[in-house]
PDB file of C-alpha atoms in Angstrom:
ATOM      1  CA  MET A1324       3.368  20.696   4.835  1.00 72.00           C
ATOM      2  CA  LYS A1325       5.781  17.756   4.881  1.00 76.00           C
ATOM      3  CA  TRP A1326       7.295  17.062   8.248  1.00 82.00           C
ATOM      4  CA  LYS A1327      10.455  15.622   9.324  1.00 80.00           C
ATOM      5  CA  VAL A1328       8.633  13.053  11.480  1.00 87.00           C
ATOM      6  CA  SER A1329       5.432  11.405  11.144  1.00 87.00           C
ATOM      7  CA  PRO A1330       2.345  12.407  13.321  1.00 91.00           C
ATOM      8  CA  PHE A1331       2.120   8.718  13.748  1.00 88.00           C
ATOM      9  CA  ASN A1332       5.631   8.662  15.431  1.00 86.00           C
ATOM     10  CA  ASP A1333       4.756   7.419  18.747  1.00 82.00           C
ATOM     11  CA  PHE A1334       6.207  10.289  20.883  1.00 85.00           C
ATOM     12  CA  ILE A1335       4.445  13.129  18.643  1.00 91.00           C
ATOM     13  CA  PHE A1336       1.135  11.202  18.615  1.00 92.00           C
ATOM     14  CA  LYS A1337       1.173  11.148  22.380  1.00 89.00           C
ATOM     15  CA  LYS A1338       2.142  14.874  22.709  1.00 91.00           C
ATOM     16  CA  LEU A1339      -0.902  15.448  20.140  1.00 94.00           C
ATOM     17  CA  PHE A1340      -3.630  13.218  21.685  1.00 94.00           C
ATOM     18  CA  GLY A1341      -2.569  12.236  25.151  1.00 92.00           C
ATOM     19  CA  THR A1342      -1.610  15.503  26.662  1.00 91.00           C
ATOM     20  CA  VAL A1343      -4.075  17.346  29.172  1.00 92.00           C
ATOM     21  CA  GLY A1344      -5.220  20.547  27.226  1.00 93.00           C
ATOM     22  CA  ASN A1345      -5.915  18.422  24.023  1.00 94.00           C
ATOM     23  CA  GLU A1346      -9.131  16.829  24.654  1.00 95.00           C
ATOM     24  CA  GLU A1347     -11.067  18.410  22.072  1.00 96.00           C
ATOM     25  CA  LEU A1348      -8.432  17.055  19.324  1.00 96.00           C
ATOM     26  CA  LEU A1349      -8.544  13.800  20.850  1.00 96.00           C
ATOM     27  CA  LYS A1350     -12.293  13.785  21.108  1.00 97.00           C
ATOM     28  CA  ALA A1351     -12.675  14.870  17.252  1.00 97.00           C
ATOM     29  CA  PHE A1352     -10.283  11.850  16.159  1.00 97.00           C
ATOM     30  CA  LEU A1353     -12.194   9.475  18.456  1.00 97.00           C
ATOM     31  CA  ASN A1354     -15.555  10.461  16.861  1.00 97.00           C
ATOM     32  CA  ALA A1355     -14.159  10.057  13.470  1.00 97.00           C
ATOM     33  CA  VAL A1356     -13.268   6.333  14.552  1.00 97.00           C
ATOM     34  CA  MET A1357     -16.760   6.055  16.038  1.00 97.00           C
ATOM     35  CA  LYS A1358     -18.736   7.620  12.903  1.00 96.00           C
ATOM     36  CA  ASP A1359     -16.894   5.090  10.524  1.00 96.00           C
ATOM     37  CA  LYS A1360     -18.664   2.246  12.328  1.00 95.00           C
ATOM     38  CA  ASN A1361     -21.988   4.059  13.187  1.00 95.00           C
ATOM     39  CA  LEU A1362     -21.342   3.996  16.865  1.00 94.00           C
ATOM     40  CA  PRO A1363     -22.505   6.398  19.338  1.00 93.00           C
ATOM     41  CA  LEU A1364     -20.403   9.434  19.538  1.00 95.00           C
ATOM     42  CA  ILE A1365     -18.335  10.815  22.342  1.00 95.00           C
ATOM     43  CA  GLU A1366     -19.690  14.102  24.187  1.00 95.00           C
ATOM     44  CA  GLU A1367     -16.868  14.618  26.541  1.00 95.00           C
ATOM     45  CA  VAL A1368     -13.363  13.066  26.925  1.00 96.00           C
ATOM     46  CA  THR A1369     -10.698  13.536  29.721  1.00 95.00           C
ATOM     47  CA  ILE A1370      -7.199  12.419  29.144  1.00 93.00           C
ATOM     48  CA  ILE A1371      -5.255  10.526  31.669  1.00 88.00           C
ATOM     49  CA  GLU A1372      -1.975  11.931  31.470  1.00 75.00           C
ATOM     50  CA  LYS A1373       1.187   9.852  32.427  1.00 61.00           C
ATOM     51  CA  LEU A1374       3.924  12.032  34.087  1.00 45.00           C
ATOM     52  CA  GLU A1375       7.587  12.386  33.267  1.00 43.00           C
ATOM     53  CA  LEU A1376       6.973  11.213  29.737  1.00 41.00           C
ATOM     54  CA  GLU A1377      10.443  12.164  28.291  1.00 44.00           C
ATOM     55  CA  LYS A1378      12.300  10.557  31.197  1.00 43.00           C
ATOM     56  CA  ASN A1379      10.644   7.155  30.948  1.00 46.00           C
ATOM     57  CA  TYR A1380      10.161   7.167  27.250  1.00 45.00           C
ATOM     58  CA  PHE A1381      13.192   5.139  26.236  1.00 45.00           C
ATOM     59  CA  GLU A1382      12.229   2.422  28.524  1.00 45.00           C
ATOM     60  CA  GLU A1383       9.082   1.649  26.799  1.00 48.00           C
ATOM     61  CA  LYS A1384       8.633  -1.119  24.150  1.00 49.00           C
ATOM     62  CA  LEU A1385       9.910   0.128  20.927  1.00 45.00           C
ATOM     63  CA  GLY A1386       7.130   1.705  18.812  1.00 43.00           C
ATOM     64  CA  ILE A1387       4.277   1.065  21.255  1.00 53.00           C
ATOM     65  CA  ILE A1388       3.136   4.024  23.081  1.00 58.00           C
ATOM     66  CA  ASP A1389      -0.510   4.565  24.488  1.00 76.00           C
ATOM     67  CA  VAL A1390      -3.159   7.367  25.107  1.00 88.00           C
ATOM     68  CA  HIS A1391      -5.538   6.644  28.115  1.00 87.00           C
ATOM     69  CA  ALA A1392      -8.667   8.514  28.542  1.00 93.00           C
ATOM     70  CA  LYS A1393     -12.319   8.389  29.913  1.00 93.00           C
ATOM     71  CA  THR A1394     -15.685   9.642  28.743  1.00 94.00           C
ATOM     72  CA  ASP A1395     -18.238  11.524  30.347  1.00 91.00           C
ATOM     73  CA  LYS A1396     -20.306   8.189  30.475  1.00 91.00           C
ATOM     74  CA  GLY A1397     -17.480   6.497  32.306  1.00 91.00           C
ATOM     75  CA  GLU A1398     -16.047   4.536  29.312  1.00 94.00           C
ATOM     76  CA  VAL A1399     -12.324   3.868  29.558  1.00 93.00           C
ATOM     77  CA  ILE A1400     -10.814   4.423  26.125  1.00 95.00           C
ATOM     78  CA  ASN A1401      -6.849   3.134  25.327  1.00 93.00           C
ATOM     79  CA  ILE A1402      -5.514   4.012  22.142  1.00 94.00           C
ATOM     80  CA  GLU A1403      -2.112   2.338  21.017  1.00 90.00           C
ATOM     81  CA  VAL A1404       0.000   3.101  18.290  1.00 89.00           C
ATOM     82  CA  GLN A1405       2.318   0.295  17.136  1.00 87.00           C
ATOM     83  CA  LEU A1406       4.920   0.899  14.477  1.00 80.00           C
ATOM     84  CA  CYS A1407       6.666  -2.645  14.760  1.00 79.00           C
ATOM     85  CA  ASN A1408       4.733  -6.037  14.137  1.00 80.00           C
ATOM     86  CA  GLU A1409       5.807  -8.208  17.098  1.00 74.00           C
ATOM     87  CA  TYR A1410       3.268 -10.863  15.862  1.00 77.00           C
ATOM     88  CA  ASN A1411       1.346 -10.776  19.098  1.00 82.00           C
ATOM     89  CA  ILE A1412      -1.395  -8.236  18.304  1.00 88.00           C
ATOM     90  CA  ASP A1413      -4.265 -10.395  19.219  1.00 89.00           C
ATOM     91  CA  LYS A1414      -3.168 -11.748  22.415  1.00 89.00           C
ATOM     92  CA  ARG A1415      -1.513  -8.414  23.515  1.00 87.00           C
ATOM     93  CA  THR A1416      -4.844  -6.437  22.871  1.00 91.00           C
ATOM     94  CA  LEU A1417      -6.807  -8.778  24.935  1.00 91.00           C
ATOM     95  CA  PHE A1418      -4.385  -8.972  27.750  1.00 89.00           C
ATOM     96  CA  TYR A1419      -4.374  -5.080  28.083  1.00 88.00           C
ATOM     97  CA  TRP A1420      -7.948  -4.843  27.540  1.00 90.00           C
ATOM     98  CA  SER A1421      -8.396  -7.266  30.520  1.00 89.00           C
ATOM     99  CA  LYS A1422      -5.880  -5.272  32.695  1.00 88.00           C
ATOM    100  CA  LEU A1423      -7.894  -2.085  32.110  1.00 88.00           C
ATOM    101  CA  TYR A1424     -11.117  -3.686  32.506  1.00 89.00           C
ATOM    102  CA  SER A1425     -10.338  -5.219  35.976  1.00 87.00           C
ATOM    103  CA  SER A1426      -8.543  -2.433  37.138  1.00 86.00           C
ATOM    104  CA  ASN A1427     -11.698  -0.338  37.546  1.00 83.00           C
ATOM    105  CA  ILE A1428     -13.198  -2.383  40.609  1.00 81.00           C
ATOM    106  CA  LYS A1429     -12.042  -2.497  44.176  1.00 80.00           C
ATOM    107  CA  LYS A1430     -12.466  -5.163  46.492  1.00 75.00           C
ATOM    108  CA  GLY A1431     -15.861  -5.335  47.883  1.00 79.00           C
ATOM    109  CA  GLN A1432     -17.506  -3.372  44.924  1.00 84.00           C
ATOM    110  CA  ASN A1433     -20.381  -4.767  42.814  1.00 86.00           C
ATOM    111  CA  TYR A1434     -19.476  -5.827  39.171  1.00 87.00           C
ATOM    112  CA  GLU A1435     -21.811  -3.412  37.974  1.00 84.00           C
ATOM    113  CA  VAL A1436     -19.171  -0.549  38.586  1.00 85.00           C
ATOM    114  CA  LEU A1437     -17.198  -2.222  35.775  1.00 89.00           C
ATOM    115  CA  PRO A1438     -16.935   0.351  32.850  1.00 90.00           C
ATOM    116  CA  LYS A1439     -16.935  -0.235  29.298  1.00 93.00           C
ATOM    117  CA  VAL A1440     -13.439  -0.258  27.932  1.00 94.00           C
ATOM    118  CA  ILE A1441     -12.763   0.868  24.207  1.00 95.00           C
ATOM    119  CA  THR A1442      -9.335  -0.307  22.493  1.00 95.00           C
ATOM    120  CA  ILE A1443      -8.272   1.498  19.248  1.00 96.00           C
ATOM    121  CA  ASN A1444      -4.856  -0.048  17.903  1.00 95.00           C
ATOM    122  CA  ILE A1445      -3.398   2.066  15.358  1.00 95.00           C
ATOM    123  CA  LEU A1446      -1.034  -0.082  13.149  1.00 94.00           C
ATOM    124  CA  ASN A1447       1.792   0.269  11.092  1.00 90.00           C
ATOM    125  CA  PHE A1448       1.576  -3.200   9.667  1.00 91.00           C
ATOM    126  CA  ASN A1449      -1.563  -5.119   8.432  1.00 91.00           C
ATOM    127  CA  TYR A1450      -3.121  -7.406  11.188  1.00 89.00           C
ATOM    128  CA  TYR A1451      -5.569  -8.837   8.654  1.00 89.00           C
ATOM    129  CA  HIS A1452      -6.097  -8.735   4.872  1.00 85.00           C
ATOM    130  CA  GLU A1453      -4.971  -5.279   3.360  1.00 84.00           C
ATOM    131  CA  LYS A1454      -8.465  -4.647   1.862  1.00 88.00           C
ATOM    132  CA  TRP A1455      -9.630  -3.631   5.213  1.00 93.00           C
ATOM    133  CA  VAL A1456      -8.594  -0.184   6.886  1.00 96.00           C
ATOM    134  CA  HIS A1457     -10.849  -0.313   9.944  1.00 97.00           C
ATOM    135  CA  LEU A1458     -11.648  -3.704  11.727  1.00 96.00           C
ATOM    136  CA  PHE A1459     -14.068  -3.634  14.732  1.00 96.00           C
ATOM    137  CA  PHE A1460     -14.757  -6.422  17.103  1.00 95.00           C
ATOM    138  CA  THR A1461     -17.529  -6.915  19.901  1.00 93.00           C
ATOM    139  CA  PRO A1462     -18.667 -10.093  21.118  1.00 92.00           C
ATOM    140  CA  THR A1463     -22.095 -11.152  19.410  1.00 91.00           C
ATOM    141  CA  ALA A1464     -24.453 -13.974  20.283  1.00 92.00           C
ATOM    142  CA  ASP A1465     -24.425 -16.961  17.719  1.00 91.00           C
ATOM    143  CA  VAL A1466     -28.283 -17.003  17.727  1.00 92.00           C
ATOM    144  CA  ASP A1467     -28.723 -13.118  17.447  1.00 90.00           C
ATOM    145  CA  SER A1468     -26.103 -10.638  16.164  1.00 85.00           C
ATOM    146  CA  ASN A1469     -28.094  -7.894  18.056  1.00 86.00           C
ATOM    147  CA  LEU A1470     -27.315  -9.602  21.312  1.00 92.00           C
ATOM    148  CA  LYS A1471     -23.623  -8.324  22.373  1.00 87.00           C
ATOM    149  CA  MET A1472     -21.431  -7.988  25.380  1.00 89.00           C
ATOM    150  CA  ASN A1473     -20.832  -4.287  24.992  1.00 85.00           C
ATOM    151  CA  GLU A1474     -18.157  -3.810  27.295  1.00 88.00           C
ATOM    152  CA  LEU A1475     -15.637  -5.317  24.972  1.00 92.00           C
ATOM    153  CA  GLU A1476     -14.896  -2.789  22.019  1.00 95.00           C
ATOM    154  CA  VAL A1477     -11.729  -3.253  19.863  1.00 96.00           C
ATOM    155  CA  HIS A1478     -10.756  -1.425  16.743  1.00 97.00           C
ATOM    156  CA  PHE A1479      -7.742  -1.829  14.507  1.00 97.00           C
ATOM    157  CA  ILE A1480      -6.646   0.817  12.016  1.00 97.00           C
ATOM    158  CA  GLN A1481      -4.359  -0.687   9.511  1.00 96.00           C
ATOM    159  CA  LEU A1482      -2.160   2.233   7.992  1.00 95.00           C
ATOM    160  CA  PRO A1483      -0.378   0.408   5.296  1.00 94.00           C
ATOM    161  CA  ALA A1484      -3.953  -0.869   4.042  1.00 94.00           C
ATOM    162  CA  PHE A1485      -5.047   2.842   3.859  1.00 95.00           C
ATOM    163  CA  ARG A1486      -1.859   3.923   2.232  1.00 92.00           C
ATOM    164  CA  LYS A1487      -2.484   1.383  -0.683  1.00 90.00           C
ATOM    165  CA  ARG A1488      -6.009   2.525  -1.256  1.00 86.00           C
ATOM    166  CA  HIS A1489      -5.763   4.427  -4.483  1.00 79.00           C
ATOM    167  CA  GLU A1490      -9.029   6.720  -4.121  1.00 81.00           C
ATOM    168  CA  LYS A1491      -9.211   8.290  -0.518  1.00 82.00           C
ATOM    169  CA  ASN A1492     -12.668   9.955   0.026  1.00 88.00           C
ATOM    170  CA  PHE A1493     -11.402  12.492   2.283  1.00 90.00           C
ATOM    171  CA  LYS A1494     -13.983  15.240   1.379  1.00 89.00           C
ATOM    172  CA  THR A1495     -16.816  13.371   2.827  1.00 91.00           C
ATOM    173  CA  HIS A1496     -15.417  10.636   4.952  1.00 94.00           C
ATOM    174  CA  GLU A1497     -14.256  11.955   8.127  1.00 96.00           C
ATOM    175  CA  LEU A1498     -11.828   9.158   9.218  1.00 97.00           C
ATOM    176  CA  GLU A1499     -10.317   8.971   5.777  1.00 96.00           C
ATOM    177  CA  ARG A1500      -9.721  12.784   6.043  1.00 96.00           C
ATOM    178  CA  TRP A1501      -7.873  12.197   9.338  1.00 97.00           C
ATOM    179  CA  LEU A1502      -5.775   9.442   8.283  1.00 96.00           C
ATOM    180  CA  THR A1503      -4.928  11.076   5.071  1.00 95.00           C
ATOM    181  CA  PHE A1504      -3.830  14.065   7.038  1.00 95.00           C
ATOM    182  CA  LEU A1505      -1.862  12.176   9.450  1.00 94.00           C
ATOM    183  CA  THR A1506      -0.164   9.851   7.153  1.00 92.00           C
ATOM    184  CA  GLN A1507       0.249  12.564   4.471  1.00 91.00           C
ATOM    185  CA  SER A1508      -1.210  10.274   1.812  1.00 89.00           C
ATOM    186  CA  ALA A1509      -1.734  12.878  -0.435  1.00 88.00           C
ATOM    187  CA  ASN A1510      -0.285  15.851  -2.581  1.00 90.00           C
ATOM    188  CA  GLU A1511       0.409  19.150  -1.045  1.00 92.00           C
ATOM    189  CA  GLU A1512      -2.545  20.905  -2.434  1.00 93.00           C
ATOM    190  CA  GLU A1513      -5.005  18.182  -1.155  1.00 92.00           C
ATOM    191  CA  LEU A1514      -3.352  18.465   2.281  1.00 93.00           C
ATOM    192  CA  GLU A1515      -3.769  22.056   2.343  1.00 94.00           C
ATOM    193  CA  GLU A1516      -7.367  21.519   1.101  1.00 95.00           C
ATOM    194  CA  ILE A1517      -7.980  19.054   4.149  1.00 95.00           C
ATOM    195  CA  VAL A1518      -6.613  21.637   6.713  1.00 95.00           C
ATOM    196  CA  ALA A1519      -8.657  24.362   5.216  1.00 95.00           C
ATOM    197  CA  MET A1520     -12.071  22.377   5.399  1.00 95.00           C
ATOM    198  CA  ASP A1521     -11.663  20.692   8.951  1.00 95.00           C
ATOM    199  CA  GLN A1522     -11.304  22.994  12.156  1.00 95.00           C
ATOM    200  CA  GLU A1523     -10.066  20.435  14.277  1.00 95.00           C
ATOM    201  CA  ILE A1524      -7.390  19.011  11.758  1.00 96.00           C
ATOM    202  CA  PHE A1525      -6.436  22.657  11.308  1.00 96.00           C
ATOM    203  CA  LYS A1526      -5.726  22.901  15.352  1.00 96.00           C
ATOM    204  CA  VAL A1527      -3.720  19.487  14.989  1.00 95.00           C
ATOM    205  CA  TYR A1528      -1.669  20.920  12.105  1.00 95.00           C
ATOM    206  CA  GLU A1529      -0.874  23.972  14.259  1.00 95.00           C
ATOM    207  CA  GLU A1530      -0.013  22.023  17.105  1.00 95.00           C
ATOM    208  CA  ILE A1531       2.389  19.612  15.053  1.00 94.00           C
ATOM    209  CA  LYS A1532       4.196  22.877  13.965  1.00 93.00           C
ATOM    210  CA  HIS A1533       4.337  23.942  17.307  1.00 93.00           C
ATOM    211  CA  LEU A1534       5.892  20.759  18.575  1.00 93.00           C
ATOM    212  CA  LEU A1535       8.426  20.316  15.898  1.00 91.00           C
ATOM    213  CA  SER A1536       9.636  23.802  16.262  1.00 92.00           C
ATOM    214  CA  ASP A1537      10.746  22.743  20.033  1.00 91.00           C
ATOM    215  CA  GLU A1538      14.386  21.521  19.560  1.00 91.00           C
ATOM    216  CA  GLU A1539      14.209  19.042  22.380  1.00 89.00           C
ATOM    217  CA  VAL A1540      10.733  17.557  21.201  1.00 89.00           C
ATOM    218  CA  LEU A1541      12.246  17.221  17.800  1.00 89.00           C
ATOM    219  CA  ALA A1542      15.399  15.465  18.884  1.00 89.00           C
ATOM    220  CA  VAL A1543      13.314  13.087  20.855  1.00 85.00           C
ATOM    221  CA  ALA A1544      11.006  12.400  18.218  1.00 86.00           C
ATOM    222  CA  GLU A1545      14.027  11.729  15.710  1.00 86.00           C
ATOM    223  CA  ALA A1546      15.623   9.493  18.097  1.00 83.00           C
ATOM    224  CA  ARG A1547      12.480   7.298  18.465  1.00 80.00           C
ATOM    225  CA  GLU A1548      12.236   7.237  14.393  1.00 81.00           C
ATOM    226  CA  LYS A1549      15.861   6.190  14.411  1.00 80.00           C
ATOM    227  CA  GLN A1550      15.099   3.270  16.707  1.00 76.00           C
ATOM    228  CA  PHE A1551      12.231   2.155  14.643  1.00 74.00           C
ATOM    229  CA  LEU A1552      14.282   2.267  11.587  1.00 75.00           C
ATOM    230  CA  ASP A1553      17.179   0.340  13.303  1.00 74.00           C
ATOM    231  CA  TYR A1554      14.759  -2.307  14.738  1.00 70.00           C
ATOM    232  CA  ASN A1555      13.052  -2.970  11.275  1.00 69.00           C
ATOM    233  CA  SER A1556      16.371  -3.034   9.706  1.00 71.00           C
ATOM    234  CA  ALA A1557      17.794  -5.667  11.981  1.00 70.00           C
ATOM    235  CA  ILE A1558      14.518  -7.912  11.678  1.00 68.00           C
ATOM    236  CA  ASN A1559      14.804  -7.540   7.757  1.00 67.00           C
ATOM    237  CA  HIS A1560      18.443  -8.229   7.719  1.00 67.00           C
ATOM    238  CA  ALA A1561      18.137 -11.277  10.201  1.00 68.00           C
ATOM    239  CA  GLU A1562      15.311 -12.715   7.809  1.00 64.00           C
ATOM    240  CA  ALA A1563      17.093 -12.224   4.726  1.00 65.00           C
ATOM    241  CA  ARG A1564      20.424 -13.562   5.868  1.00 67.00           C
ATOM    242  CA  GLY A1565      18.920 -16.437   7.330  1.00 63.00           C
ATOM    243  CA  ARG A1566      16.873 -17.355   4.314  1.00 61.00           C
ATOM    244  CA  GLN A1567      20.053 -17.190   2.217  1.00 63.00           C
ATOM    245  CA  GLU A1568      21.879 -19.422   4.680  1.00 62.00           C
ATOM    246  CA  GLY A1569      19.044 -21.714   4.622  1.00 57.00           C
ATOM    247  CA  VAL A1570      19.042 -22.109   1.005  1.00 55.00           C
ATOM    248  CA  GLU A1571      22.928 -22.714   1.277  1.00 55.00           C
ATOM    249  CA  LEU A1572      22.443 -25.310   3.822  1.00 53.00           C
ATOM    250  CA  GLY A1573      20.544 -27.440   1.064  1.00 51.00           C
ATOM    251  CA  ILE A1574      16.806 -28.345   1.087  1.00 44.00           C
ATOM    252  CA  GLU A1575      17.581 -31.693   2.334  1.00 45.00           C
ATOM    253  CA  GLN A1576      18.660 -30.370   5.761  1.00 52.00           C
ATOM    254  CA  GLY A1577      15.006 -29.084   6.158  1.00 59.00           C
ATOM    255  CA  GLU A1578      13.164 -25.933   7.283  1.00 68.00           C
ATOM    256  CA  PHE A1579      14.276 -26.685  10.979  1.00 73.00           C
ATOM    257  CA  ASN A1580      18.037 -25.968  10.086  1.00 75.00           C
ATOM    258  CA  LYS A1581      16.920 -22.818   8.351  1.00 74.00           C
ATOM    259  CA  SER A1582      14.848 -21.635  11.251  1.00 79.00           C
ATOM    260  CA  ILE A1583      17.977 -22.218  13.610  1.00 83.00           C
ATOM    261  CA  GLU A1584      20.174 -19.965  11.202  1.00 82.00           C
ATOM    262  CA  ILE A1585      17.411 -17.093  11.171  1.00 82.00           C
ATOM    263  CA  ALA A1586      17.120 -17.471  15.028  1.00 84.00           C
ATOM    264  CA  LYS A1587      21.056 -17.166  15.233  1.00 86.00           C
ATOM    265  CA  ASN A1588      20.995 -14.025  13.089  1.00 81.00           C
ATOM    266  CA  SER A1589      18.164 -12.664  14.974  1.00 83.00           C
ATOM    267  CA  ILE A1590      19.988 -13.143  18.354  1.00 85.00           C
ATOM    268  CA  GLU A1591      23.116 -11.529  17.039  1.00 79.00           C
ATOM    269  CA  ASN A1592      20.900  -8.258  15.660  1.00 74.00           C
ATOM    270  CA  GLY A1593      19.683  -8.150  19.311  1.00 75.00           C
ATOM    271  CA  LEU A1594      15.807  -9.173  18.846  1.00 80.00           C
ATOM    272  CA  ASP A1595      14.131 -10.480  22.036  1.00 81.00           C
ATOM    273  CA  ASP A1596      13.335 -14.255  22.597  1.00 85.00           C
ATOM    274  CA  GLU A1597       9.483 -13.857  21.984  1.00 83.00           C
ATOM    275  CA  LEU A1598       9.846 -12.038  18.952  1.00 82.00           C
ATOM    276  CA  ILE A1599      12.240 -14.594  17.454  1.00 83.00           C
ATOM    277  CA  VAL A1600       9.989 -17.354  18.424  1.00 83.00           C
ATOM    278  CA  LYS A1601       7.249 -15.759  16.419  1.00 77.00           C
ATOM    279  CA  ILE A1602       9.550 -15.309  13.362  1.00 77.00           C
ATOM    280  CA  THR A1603      10.931 -18.776  13.211  1.00 80.00           C
ATOM    281  CA  GLY A1604       8.571 -20.931  15.030  1.00 79.00           C
ATOM    282  CA  LEU A1605      11.060 -22.626  17.356  1.00 85.00           C
ATOM    283  CA  SER A1606      10.250 -23.206  20.970  1.00 85.00           C
ATOM    284  CA  ILE A1607      11.590 -20.715  23.654  1.00 88.00           C
ATOM    285  CA  GLU A1608      13.733 -23.411  25.118  1.00 85.00           C
ATOM    286  CA  GLU A1609      15.355 -23.784  21.728  1.00 87.00           C
ATOM    287  CA  ILE A1610      16.152 -19.936  21.508  1.00 88.00           C
ATOM    288  CA  LYS A1611      17.647 -19.879  25.051  1.00 87.00           C
ATOM    289  CA  ARG A1612      19.569 -22.863  24.169  1.00 87.00           C
ATOM    290  CA  LEU A1613      20.893 -20.930  20.967  1.00 89.00           C
ATOM    291  CA  ARG A1614      21.571 -17.840  23.006  1.00 86.00           C
ATOM    292  CA  ASN A1615      23.603 -19.472  25.676  1.00 84.00           C
ATOM    293  CA  GLU A1616      25.555 -21.469  22.786  1.00 84.00           C
ATOM    294  CA  LEU A1617      26.310 -18.060  21.096  1.00 84.00           C
ATOM    295  CA  ASN A1618      27.423 -16.365  24.408  1.00 80.00           C
ATOM    296  CA  LYS A1619      29.957 -18.968  25.072  1.00 67.00           C
TER     297      LYS A1619
END
């Protein structure tokens, strides 16, 4: 049952849950998320499919792919799988939530037509403390927590936090069952038990087998996996080399010089300016100056 690529490989996840025809699989996973926070369940979901996925896939931001859907109540759902930490998850989430929210109104229409937008971010890094697997946000009033702005609903599912959890209650806890299966955070016997006890997970299991038996699909998924590994390796190398050279420069030269060295190594390893700003704390102007200097 161990696969060559993870179901959370962004390409495979999109195929599983973002392809027309797989609505029941998506609904089952979404309702596991909803149940975990005692939220209303979804009765029906329609997948909004992007065409020409394979053709445009490598133009997408690395490790970020989304699934769009609508419920029978008109709610808009966006699921994003993020494999790489670009240190902007909070701002990125609110930015894309606002785009989805505002895109559902046309000139002259009443604001009442705007639907609720539910964003679910599945992260291969911890946004917050590793104690929490599932974080749920919705604005509440400071005078009464029952008074909410229900149009905004954001979930973060932290996969590293889940993998570190020693005891996984997959027999009675539906979301943990899904995450145990999808992350393969169990032994072979337990994974077989999960597949046998949950009909929707069994269907996902069969779909994964079908997808990975297709040589073209497998090739794209493995290429994305390699991109992800190379990207993380570049970041780790840049940070490690920068830290070492910062030590060699001497403490008296200060943290600024250390940040400069990390930035230079990051530029040489192909990282983009915004990510380097997040890693080093340097200004965007300083990064551009260093890039120009290195290109001379």
